[in-house]
XYZ file of C-alpha atoms in Angstrom:
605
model
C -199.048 46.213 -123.010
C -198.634 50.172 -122.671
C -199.876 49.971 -119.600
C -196.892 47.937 -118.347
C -194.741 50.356 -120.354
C -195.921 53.371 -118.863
C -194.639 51.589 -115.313
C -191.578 50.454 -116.491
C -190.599 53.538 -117.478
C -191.976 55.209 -114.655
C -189.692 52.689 -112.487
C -186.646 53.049 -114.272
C -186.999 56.899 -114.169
C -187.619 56.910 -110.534
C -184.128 54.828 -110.412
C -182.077 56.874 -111.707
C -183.220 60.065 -110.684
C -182.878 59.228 -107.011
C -181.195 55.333 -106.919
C -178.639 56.109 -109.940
C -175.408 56.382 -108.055
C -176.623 53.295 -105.883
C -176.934 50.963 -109.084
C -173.448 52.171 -110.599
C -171.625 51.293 -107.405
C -172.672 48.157 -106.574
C -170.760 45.262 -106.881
C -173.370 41.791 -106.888
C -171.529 39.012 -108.005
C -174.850 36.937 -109.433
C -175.696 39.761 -111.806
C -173.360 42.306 -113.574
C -173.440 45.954 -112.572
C -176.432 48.276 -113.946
C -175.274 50.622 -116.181
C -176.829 54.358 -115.828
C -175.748 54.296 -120.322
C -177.676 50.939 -120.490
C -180.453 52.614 -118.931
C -180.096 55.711 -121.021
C -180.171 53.517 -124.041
C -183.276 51.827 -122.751
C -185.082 55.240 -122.230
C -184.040 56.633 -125.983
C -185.415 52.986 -127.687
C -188.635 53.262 -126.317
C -188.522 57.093 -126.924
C -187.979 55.879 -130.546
C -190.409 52.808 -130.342
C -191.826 53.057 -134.147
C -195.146 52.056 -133.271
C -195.051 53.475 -129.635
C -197.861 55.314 -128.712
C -198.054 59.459 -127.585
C -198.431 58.192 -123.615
C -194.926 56.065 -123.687
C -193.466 58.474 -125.715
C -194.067 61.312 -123.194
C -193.290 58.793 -120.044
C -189.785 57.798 -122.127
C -189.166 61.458 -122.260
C -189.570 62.222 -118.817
C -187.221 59.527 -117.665
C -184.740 61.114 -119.825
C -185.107 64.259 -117.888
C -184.450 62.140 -114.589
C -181.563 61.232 -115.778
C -180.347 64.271 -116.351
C -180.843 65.955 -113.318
C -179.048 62.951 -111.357
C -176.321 62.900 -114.424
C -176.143 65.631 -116.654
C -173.312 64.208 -118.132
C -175.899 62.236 -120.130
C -176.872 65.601 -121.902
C -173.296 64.692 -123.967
C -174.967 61.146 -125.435
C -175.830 61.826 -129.135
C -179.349 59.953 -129.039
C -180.573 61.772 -126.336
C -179.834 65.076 -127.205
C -181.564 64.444 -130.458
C -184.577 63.055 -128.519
C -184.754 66.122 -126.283
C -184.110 68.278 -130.056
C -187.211 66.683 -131.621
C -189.272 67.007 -129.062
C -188.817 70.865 -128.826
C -189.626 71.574 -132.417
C -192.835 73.393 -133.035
C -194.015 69.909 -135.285
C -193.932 68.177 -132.377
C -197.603 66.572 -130.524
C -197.960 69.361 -127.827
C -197.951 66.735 -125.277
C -194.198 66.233 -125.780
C -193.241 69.644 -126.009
C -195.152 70.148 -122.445
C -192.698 67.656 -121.191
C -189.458 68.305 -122.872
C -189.772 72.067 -121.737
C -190.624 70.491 -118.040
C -187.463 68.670 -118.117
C -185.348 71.563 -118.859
C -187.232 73.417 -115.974
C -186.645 71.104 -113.315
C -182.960 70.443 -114.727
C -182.521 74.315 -114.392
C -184.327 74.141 -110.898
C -181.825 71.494 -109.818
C -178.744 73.089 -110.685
C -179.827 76.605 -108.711
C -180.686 74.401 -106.134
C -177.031 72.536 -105.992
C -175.435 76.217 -106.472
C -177.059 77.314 -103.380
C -175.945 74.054 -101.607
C -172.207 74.808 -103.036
C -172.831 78.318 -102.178
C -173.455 77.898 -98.562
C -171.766 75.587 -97.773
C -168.185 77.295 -98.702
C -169.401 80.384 -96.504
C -169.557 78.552 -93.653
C -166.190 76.584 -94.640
C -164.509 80.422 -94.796
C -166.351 81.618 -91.368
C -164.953 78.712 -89.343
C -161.609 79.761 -91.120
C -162.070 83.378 -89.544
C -162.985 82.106 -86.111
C -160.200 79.632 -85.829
C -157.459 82.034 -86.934
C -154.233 81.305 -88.734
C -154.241 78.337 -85.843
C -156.509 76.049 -87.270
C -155.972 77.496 -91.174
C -154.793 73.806 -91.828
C -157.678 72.143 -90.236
C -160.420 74.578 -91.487
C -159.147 74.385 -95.181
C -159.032 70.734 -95.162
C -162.486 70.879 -95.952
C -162.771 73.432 -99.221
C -162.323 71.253 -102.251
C -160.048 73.350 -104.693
C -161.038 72.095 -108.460
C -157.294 71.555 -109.769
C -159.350 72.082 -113.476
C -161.642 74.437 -115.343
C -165.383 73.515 -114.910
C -164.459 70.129 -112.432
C -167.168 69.226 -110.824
C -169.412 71.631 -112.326
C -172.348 70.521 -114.160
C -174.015 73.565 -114.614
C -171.874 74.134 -117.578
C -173.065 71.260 -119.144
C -177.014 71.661 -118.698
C -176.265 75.242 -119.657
C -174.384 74.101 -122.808
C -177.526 72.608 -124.045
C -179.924 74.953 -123.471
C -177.716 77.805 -125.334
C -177.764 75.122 -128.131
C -181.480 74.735 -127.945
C -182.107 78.342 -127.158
C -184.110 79.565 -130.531
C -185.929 76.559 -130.497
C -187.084 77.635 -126.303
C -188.275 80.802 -128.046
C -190.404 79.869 -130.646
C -192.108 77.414 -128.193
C -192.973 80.517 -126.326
C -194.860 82.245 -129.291
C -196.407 78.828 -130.092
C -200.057 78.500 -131.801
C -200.481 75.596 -133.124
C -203.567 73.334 -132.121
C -203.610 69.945 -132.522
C -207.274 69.731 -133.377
C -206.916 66.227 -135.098
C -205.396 63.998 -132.003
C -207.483 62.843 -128.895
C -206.788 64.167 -125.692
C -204.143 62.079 -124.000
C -205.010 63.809 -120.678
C -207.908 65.811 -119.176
C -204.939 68.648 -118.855
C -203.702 67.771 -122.949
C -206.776 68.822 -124.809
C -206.839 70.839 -127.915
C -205.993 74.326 -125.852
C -202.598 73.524 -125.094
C -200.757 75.800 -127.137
C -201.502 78.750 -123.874
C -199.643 75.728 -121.926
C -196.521 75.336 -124.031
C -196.410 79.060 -123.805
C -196.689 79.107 -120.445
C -194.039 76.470 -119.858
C -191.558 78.286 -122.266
C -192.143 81.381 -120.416
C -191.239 79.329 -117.313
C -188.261 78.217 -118.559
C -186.600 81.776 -120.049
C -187.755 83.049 -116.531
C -185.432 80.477 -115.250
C -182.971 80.910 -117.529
C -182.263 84.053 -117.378
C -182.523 84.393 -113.618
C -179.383 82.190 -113.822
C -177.430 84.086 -116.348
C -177.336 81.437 -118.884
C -178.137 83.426 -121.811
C -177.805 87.178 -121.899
C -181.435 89.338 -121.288
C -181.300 91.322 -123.943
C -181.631 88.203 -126.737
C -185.003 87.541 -124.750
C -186.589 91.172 -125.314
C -188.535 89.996 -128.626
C -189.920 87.335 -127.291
C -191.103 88.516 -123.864
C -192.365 92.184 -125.820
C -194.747 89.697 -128.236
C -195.562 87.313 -125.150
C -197.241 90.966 -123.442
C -200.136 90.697 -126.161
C -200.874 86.796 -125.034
C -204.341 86.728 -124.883
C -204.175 84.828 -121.403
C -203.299 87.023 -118.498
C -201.733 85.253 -116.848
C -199.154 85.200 -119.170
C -199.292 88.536 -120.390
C -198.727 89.939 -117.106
C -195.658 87.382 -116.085
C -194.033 88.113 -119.519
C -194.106 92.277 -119.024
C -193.156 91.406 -115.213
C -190.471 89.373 -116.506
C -189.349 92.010 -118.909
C -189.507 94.641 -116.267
C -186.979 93.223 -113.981
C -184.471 92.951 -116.325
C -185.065 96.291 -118.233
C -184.258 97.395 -114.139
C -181.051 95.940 -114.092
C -179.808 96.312 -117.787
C -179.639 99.438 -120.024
C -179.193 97.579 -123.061
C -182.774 95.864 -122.496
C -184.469 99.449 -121.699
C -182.806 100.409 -125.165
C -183.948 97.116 -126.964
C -187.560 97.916 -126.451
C -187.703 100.478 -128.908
C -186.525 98.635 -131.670
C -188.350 97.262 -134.556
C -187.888 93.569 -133.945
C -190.956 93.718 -130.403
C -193.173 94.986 -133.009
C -192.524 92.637 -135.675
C -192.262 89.435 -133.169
C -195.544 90.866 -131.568
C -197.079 91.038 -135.225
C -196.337 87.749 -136.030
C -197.224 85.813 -133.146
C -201.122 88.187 -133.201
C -201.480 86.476 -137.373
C -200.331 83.274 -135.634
C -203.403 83.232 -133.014
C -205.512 84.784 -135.858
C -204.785 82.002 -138.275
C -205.214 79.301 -135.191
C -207.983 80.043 -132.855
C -208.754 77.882 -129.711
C -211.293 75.126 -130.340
C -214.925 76.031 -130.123
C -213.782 79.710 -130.405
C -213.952 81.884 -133.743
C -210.879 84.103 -135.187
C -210.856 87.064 -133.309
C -212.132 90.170 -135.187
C -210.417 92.011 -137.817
C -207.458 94.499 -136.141
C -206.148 94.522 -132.793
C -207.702 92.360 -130.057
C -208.412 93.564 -127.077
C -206.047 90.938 -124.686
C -203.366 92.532 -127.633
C -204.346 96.570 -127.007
C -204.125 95.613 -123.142
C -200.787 94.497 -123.147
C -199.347 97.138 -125.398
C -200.751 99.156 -123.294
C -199.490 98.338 -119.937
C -196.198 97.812 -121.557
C -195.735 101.515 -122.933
C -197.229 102.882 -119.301
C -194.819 100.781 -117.260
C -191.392 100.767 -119.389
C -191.515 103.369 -121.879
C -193.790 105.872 -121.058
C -191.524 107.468 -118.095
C -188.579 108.249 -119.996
C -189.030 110.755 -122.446
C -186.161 109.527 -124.642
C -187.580 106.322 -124.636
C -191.239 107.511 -125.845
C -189.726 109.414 -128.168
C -187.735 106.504 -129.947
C -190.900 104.317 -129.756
C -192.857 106.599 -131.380
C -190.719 107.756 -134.087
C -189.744 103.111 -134.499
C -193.773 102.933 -135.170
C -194.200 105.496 -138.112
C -190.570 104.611 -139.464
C -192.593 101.227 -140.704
C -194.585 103.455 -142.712
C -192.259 105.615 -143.826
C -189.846 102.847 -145.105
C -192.984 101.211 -146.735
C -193.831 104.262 -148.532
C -190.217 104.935 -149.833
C -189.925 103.832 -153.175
C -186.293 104.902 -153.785
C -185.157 101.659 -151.411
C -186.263 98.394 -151.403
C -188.654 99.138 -148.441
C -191.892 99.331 -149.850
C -191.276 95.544 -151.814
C -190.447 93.758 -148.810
C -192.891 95.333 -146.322
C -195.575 93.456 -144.648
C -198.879 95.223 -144.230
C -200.298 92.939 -141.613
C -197.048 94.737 -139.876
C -198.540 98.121 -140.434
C -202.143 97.688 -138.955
C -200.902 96.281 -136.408
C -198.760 99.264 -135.772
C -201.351 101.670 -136.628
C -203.524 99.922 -134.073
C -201.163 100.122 -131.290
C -200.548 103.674 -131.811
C -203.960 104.279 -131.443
C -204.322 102.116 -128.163
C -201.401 103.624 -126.662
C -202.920 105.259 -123.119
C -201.050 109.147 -123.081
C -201.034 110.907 -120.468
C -199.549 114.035 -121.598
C -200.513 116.490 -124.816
C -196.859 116.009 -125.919
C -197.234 112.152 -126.936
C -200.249 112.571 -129.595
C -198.687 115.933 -130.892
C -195.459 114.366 -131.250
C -197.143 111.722 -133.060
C -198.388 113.503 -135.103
C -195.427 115.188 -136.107
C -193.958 112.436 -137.125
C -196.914 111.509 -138.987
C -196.947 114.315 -141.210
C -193.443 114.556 -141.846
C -193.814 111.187 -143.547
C -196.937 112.268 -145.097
C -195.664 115.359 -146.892
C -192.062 113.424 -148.036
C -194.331 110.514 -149.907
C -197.226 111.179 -150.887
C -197.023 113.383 -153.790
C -194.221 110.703 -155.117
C -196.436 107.830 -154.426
C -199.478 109.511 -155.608
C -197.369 110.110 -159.165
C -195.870 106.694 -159.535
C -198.907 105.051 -158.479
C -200.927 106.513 -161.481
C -198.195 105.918 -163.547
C -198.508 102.294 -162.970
C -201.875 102.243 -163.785
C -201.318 103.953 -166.840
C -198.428 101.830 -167.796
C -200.161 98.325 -166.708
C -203.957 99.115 -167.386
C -204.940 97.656 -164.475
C -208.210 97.933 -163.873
C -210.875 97.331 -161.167
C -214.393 96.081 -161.360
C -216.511 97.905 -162.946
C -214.224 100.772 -163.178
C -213.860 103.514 -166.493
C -211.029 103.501 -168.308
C -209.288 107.182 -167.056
C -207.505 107.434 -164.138
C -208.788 109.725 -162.134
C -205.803 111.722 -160.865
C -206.116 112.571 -156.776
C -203.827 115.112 -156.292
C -205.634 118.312 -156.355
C -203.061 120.553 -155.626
C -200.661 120.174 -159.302
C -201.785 123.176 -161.091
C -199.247 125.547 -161.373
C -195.395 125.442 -161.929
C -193.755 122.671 -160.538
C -191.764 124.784 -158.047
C -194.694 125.584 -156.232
C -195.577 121.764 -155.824
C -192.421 120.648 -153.964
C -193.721 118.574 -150.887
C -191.360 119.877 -148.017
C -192.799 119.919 -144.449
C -195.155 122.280 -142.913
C -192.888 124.282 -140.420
C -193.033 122.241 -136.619
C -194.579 118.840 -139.287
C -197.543 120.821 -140.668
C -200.402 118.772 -142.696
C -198.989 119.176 -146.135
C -196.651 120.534 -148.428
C -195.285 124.294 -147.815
C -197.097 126.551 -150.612
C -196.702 129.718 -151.833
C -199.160 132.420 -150.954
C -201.942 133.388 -153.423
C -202.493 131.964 -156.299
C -200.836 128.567 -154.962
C -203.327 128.364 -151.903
C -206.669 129.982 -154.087
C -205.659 126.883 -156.826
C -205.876 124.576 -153.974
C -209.013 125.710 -152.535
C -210.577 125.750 -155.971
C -209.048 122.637 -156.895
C -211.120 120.737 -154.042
C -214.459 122.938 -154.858
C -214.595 121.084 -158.154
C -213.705 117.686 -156.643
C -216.407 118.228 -154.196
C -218.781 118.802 -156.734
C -218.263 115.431 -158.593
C -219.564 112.057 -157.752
C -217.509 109.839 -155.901
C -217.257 107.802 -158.304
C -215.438 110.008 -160.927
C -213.655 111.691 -158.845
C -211.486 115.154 -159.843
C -211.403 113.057 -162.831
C -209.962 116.173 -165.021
C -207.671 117.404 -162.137
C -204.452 117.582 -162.651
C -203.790 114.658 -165.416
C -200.594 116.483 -166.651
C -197.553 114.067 -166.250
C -194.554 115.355 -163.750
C -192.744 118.473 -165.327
C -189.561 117.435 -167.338
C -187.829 119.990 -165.563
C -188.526 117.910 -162.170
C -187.441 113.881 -161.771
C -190.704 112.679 -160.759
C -191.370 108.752 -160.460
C -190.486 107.921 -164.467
C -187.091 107.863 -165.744
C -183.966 106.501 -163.877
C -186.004 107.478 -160.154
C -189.323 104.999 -161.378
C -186.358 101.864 -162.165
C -184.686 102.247 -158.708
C -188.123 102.857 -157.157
C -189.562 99.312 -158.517
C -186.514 97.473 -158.648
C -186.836 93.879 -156.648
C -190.759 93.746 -156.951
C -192.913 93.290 -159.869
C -194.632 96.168 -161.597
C -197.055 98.095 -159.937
C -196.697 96.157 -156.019
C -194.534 98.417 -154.448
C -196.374 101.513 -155.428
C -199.536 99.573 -153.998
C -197.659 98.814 -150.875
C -196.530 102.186 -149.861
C -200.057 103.294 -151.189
C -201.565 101.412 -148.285
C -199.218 102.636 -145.787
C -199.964 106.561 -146.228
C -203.540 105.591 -146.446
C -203.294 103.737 -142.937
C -201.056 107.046 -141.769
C -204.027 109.261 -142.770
C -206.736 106.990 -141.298
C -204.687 107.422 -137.701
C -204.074 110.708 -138.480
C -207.920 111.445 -138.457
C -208.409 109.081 -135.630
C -205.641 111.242 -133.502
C -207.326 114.136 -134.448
C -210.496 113.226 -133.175
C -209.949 111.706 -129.983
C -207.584 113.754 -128.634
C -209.809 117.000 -130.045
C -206.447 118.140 -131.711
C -206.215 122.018 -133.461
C -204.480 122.559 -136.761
C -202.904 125.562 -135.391
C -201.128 123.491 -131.964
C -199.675 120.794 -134.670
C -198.393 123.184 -136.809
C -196.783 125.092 -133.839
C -195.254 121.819 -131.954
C -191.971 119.966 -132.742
C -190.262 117.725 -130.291
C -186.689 119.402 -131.029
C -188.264 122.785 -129.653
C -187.765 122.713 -125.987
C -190.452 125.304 -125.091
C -193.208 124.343 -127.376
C -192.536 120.203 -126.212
C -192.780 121.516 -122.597
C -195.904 123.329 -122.628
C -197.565 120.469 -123.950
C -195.877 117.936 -121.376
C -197.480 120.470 -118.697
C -201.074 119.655 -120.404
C -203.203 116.555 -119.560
C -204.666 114.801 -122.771
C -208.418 115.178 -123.540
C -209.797 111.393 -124.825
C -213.251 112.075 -126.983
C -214.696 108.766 -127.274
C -216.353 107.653 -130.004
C -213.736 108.084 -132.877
C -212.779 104.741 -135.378
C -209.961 103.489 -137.003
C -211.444 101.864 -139.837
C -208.339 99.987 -140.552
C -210.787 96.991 -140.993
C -212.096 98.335 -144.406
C -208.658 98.123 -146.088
C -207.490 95.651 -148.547
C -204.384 94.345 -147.065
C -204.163 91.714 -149.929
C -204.206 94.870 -152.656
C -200.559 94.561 -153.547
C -200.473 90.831 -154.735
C -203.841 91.878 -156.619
C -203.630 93.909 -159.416
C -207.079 94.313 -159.862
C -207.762 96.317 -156.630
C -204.474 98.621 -157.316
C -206.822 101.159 -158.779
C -209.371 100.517 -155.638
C -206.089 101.924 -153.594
C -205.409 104.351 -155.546
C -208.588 106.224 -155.383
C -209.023 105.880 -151.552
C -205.389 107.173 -150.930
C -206.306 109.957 -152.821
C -209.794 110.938 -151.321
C -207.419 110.931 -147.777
C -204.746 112.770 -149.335
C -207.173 115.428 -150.484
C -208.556 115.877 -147.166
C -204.882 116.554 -145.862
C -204.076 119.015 -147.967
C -207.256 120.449 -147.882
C -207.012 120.899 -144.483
C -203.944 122.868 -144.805
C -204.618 125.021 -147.668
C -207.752 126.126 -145.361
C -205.278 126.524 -142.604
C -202.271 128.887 -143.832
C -205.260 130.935 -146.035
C -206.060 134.599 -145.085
C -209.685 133.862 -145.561
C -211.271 131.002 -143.640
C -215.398 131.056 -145.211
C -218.239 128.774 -144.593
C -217.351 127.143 -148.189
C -214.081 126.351 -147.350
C -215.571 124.471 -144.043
C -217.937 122.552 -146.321
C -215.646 121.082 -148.384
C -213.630 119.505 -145.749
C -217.456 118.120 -144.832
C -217.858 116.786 -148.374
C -214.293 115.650 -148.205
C -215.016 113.362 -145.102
C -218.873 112.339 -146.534
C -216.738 110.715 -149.343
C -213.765 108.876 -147.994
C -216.702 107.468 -145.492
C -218.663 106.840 -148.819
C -215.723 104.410 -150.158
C -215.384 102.568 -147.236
C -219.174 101.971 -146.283
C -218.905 100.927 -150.433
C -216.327 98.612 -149.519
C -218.022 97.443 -145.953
């Protein structure tokens, strides 16, 4: 019996697509006149056949996209536009949304095609005009067909009526990654690998789509930005060609692409192919993959890489993540994802620069966050401990405080950036600087497990509004106790990870960062006159990290400690820096320093 369906339907499609206008005008006097709205009707009941299977669904469906490229006033019926609607949700059997997606490709297809038909032929009505003369104006003009209203006999209006309707839903089939690992095959071509199809076909159709001007380019950037990490290449490389011819043609696309919302779509649709692999394949490893690094990759050498303005604003988009996680004065650090900030901590670090002015301005921006939160984070973070008890496994009861640069008076403690983004807060000269060096020579001489347990447990000076008070309610407001602080923990302790990662590939001197800005022309020259040296060899151990620490109280302390082994080594590295006195002790310490943040995370490995 579905066998006889499947060629019924395939007859009655193959009527109306190219025998429709036939049927309605004829005039048989034994049998009434076929109706093209009976045959809709016919199409949409078997369409919604209860106990139809998959195959006559999908054959139903593609008669209804017949139809509408011989009549796309059918696209006004009610029952088919809510067959065409529920077969482009993401729920739907892949199968369907192959076909649904096909039908809006050849509907598209058709109208360009009847627009270039149109199109030529009223050219060569208005060249006879010109070669006849004002003579034959009468004879020549009898054969333009003025419309007499707006949109007669134009159906491009309507087919582009639905797909505006229908565009969001066109969008999220092209960051689709769902498998359907629980049907049969219908098809050799429908197997359990189809998602990479739908996202093909999707990619088809906003190629189409916007090629026509139906929907405006720059409410396409997301999606094409995230399709350049596809892991087929196809794909990848049609998306960023895609998104490269209209960035060409529009400024507001060029500006688009250093906006937030690439990065997050891009984010999203990497957990999405994380959390459903291909069949007989296992998740891809933990960070970014290398199909994902590829495509960022090509993307920032082919659209943003040659226009400075442009780099700039990319770069400064990718730390602003981490600086609005780690501000806990706004609501920032409760609502931020950290699967958002590996993943742009990885791309940073994949980005291919050319020049020495894109890691050094990088870094900049780094550090700038670095020395606005992390004393403030550091503080509130231990205060929530203190406040909550939280404890991890096997852990003593004290705190161990990882700020080893709070001895003093509080003025000299004030975490303003290094002049040109420096590594750490400015400090006084003398007894500020020989605190901090001596500081770290004591935490270096501790375990790691008990580390600088003694240093610097005083609470924040009363004279200075440090993270208790009316600052600590704003700062935890909209989150529970304690998840924030753990949050923007995790985001300076990814910012110091790439920090060190910069640093080592790119074989980076304290001295240069200090000296660099980006707002001082001669300094950001000289560097753009410099070719980048790549050291191979360096990690981002991103992997090691706890990205499930805020929702866990139990690994808040975990955080804690590791943020402050990194934060150590920052300062550190700058108190060595700005001092008079540069000896083989001070040297070592930034050694023991680095043998112990390693020592956490092989722990933790």
């Amino acid at each position: 019996m579905n066998e006889c369906h499947h060629r019924f339907l395939f007859i009655v499609g193959q009527l109306v697509r190219h025998g429709g206008g036939i049927l309605q005008g004829s005039t048989l006097t034994d049998s009434p006149t076929v109706d093209i709205k009976q045959l809709l009707a016919i199409l949409v009941s078997f369409y919604n056949m209860p106990k139809g299977s998959l195959r006559v669904k999908e054959k139903a469906l593609e008669g209804l996209g017949l139809l509408f490229v011989a009549h796309p006033a059918a696209l006004l019926e009610p029952a088919a536009v809510a067959a065409m609607q529920q077969a482009l949700q993401p729920s739907a059997p892949i199968p369907l949304k192959l076909k649904v997606l096909s039908n809006l490709l050849e509907l598209l297809k058709s109208e360009e095609e009847g627009l270039k038909v149109k199109q030529g032929e009223t050219s060569e009505a208005l060249q006879q005009q010109a070669e006849v003369g004002e003579r034959g104006t009468g004879e020549a003009g009898a054969g333009l067909v003025v419309p007499v209203q707006n949109g007669e006999g134009d159906s491009l209006n309507l087919s582009a009526g639905f797909i505006q309707s229908n565009w969001e839903a066109v969008k999220a089939l092209a960051l689709d990654t769902t498998t359907e690992l629980h049907q049969q095959p219908t098809s050799p071509l429908h197997d359990t690998q189809s998602a990479a199809q739908v996202r093909r076909r999707a990619l088809e159709v906003m190629e189409a789509v916007l090629r026509g001007g139906v929907m405006p380019p720059f409410s396409a950037v997301s999606t094409l930005f995230a399709l350049t990490t596809d892991p087929n290449r196809d794909v990848s490389e049609r998306a960023l060609r895609v998104l490269r011819k209209e960035a060409e043609k529009y400024i507001e696309v060029r500006s688009r692409l250093a906006t937030l919302e690439g990065l997050q779509a891009a984010s999203f649709f990497q957990q999405g192919l994380t959390q459903h692999p291909p069949s007989m394949q296992s998740p891809p490893p933990a960070g970014l993959s290398e199909d994902a690094g590829r495509g960022m990759a090509a993307l920032y050498a082919q659209l943003l890489q040659p226009d400075r303005n442009l780099r700039a604003s990319f770069l400064r988009i990718l730390v602003r993540c981490f600086d609005t996680a780690s501000d806990l004065l706004s609501p920032g650090s409760a609502t931020a994802d950290p699967q958002l900030l590996a993943f742009c901590a990885h791309v940073a670090a994949r980005l291919p620069f050319k020049r020495c002015d894109e890691p050094y301005t990088l870094m900049h921006l780094i550090n700038g966050t670095i020395s606005r939160r992390a004393a403030f984070v550091l503080s509130a973070q231990k205060a929530t401990l203190n406040t909550t008890g939280a404890q991890g496994p096997g852990q003593p009861d004290a705190h161990p405080s990882t700020a080893p640069f709070q001895e003093g008076p509080a003025e000299e403690r004030d975490t303003v950036a290094a002049p040109g983004g420096g590594d750490g807060p400015m400090q006084r000269e003398g007894g500020a600087q020989q605190s901090a060096v001596s500081g770290a020579e004591g935490a270096a001489a501790e375990t790691p497990g008990e580390a600088v347990r003694d240093q610097g447990q005083t609470a924040p000076q009363k004279g200075r509004e440090g993270p208790s008070g009316r600052s600590r309610k704003q700062s935890t407001a909209g989150a529970p106790g304690g998840r924030a602080e753990c949050t923007a923990s995790l985001a300076l302790t990814m910012l110091l990870m790439l920090k060190r990662y910069l640093k080592a590939t790119y074989s980076m001197s304290e001295d240069r960062i200090a000296a660099f800005s980006p707002d001082l022309p001669d300094k950001r020259k000289q560097e753009e006159r410099m070719p980048v040296s790549v050291q191979e060899g360096a990690d981002l151990p991103l992997h090691h990290l706890r990205l499930e620490a805020p929702h866990q109280p139990s690994l808040w302390k975990e955080q804690y400690q590791l943020l402050g082994f990194l934060t150590q080594w920052h300062w550190l590295l700058y108190s060595v820096r700005v001092s008079s006195h540069v000896t083989m002790r001070s040297w070592t310490l930034l050694k023991c320093m680095y043998l112990r943040t390693s020592w956490v995370l092989v722990r933790r490995g």
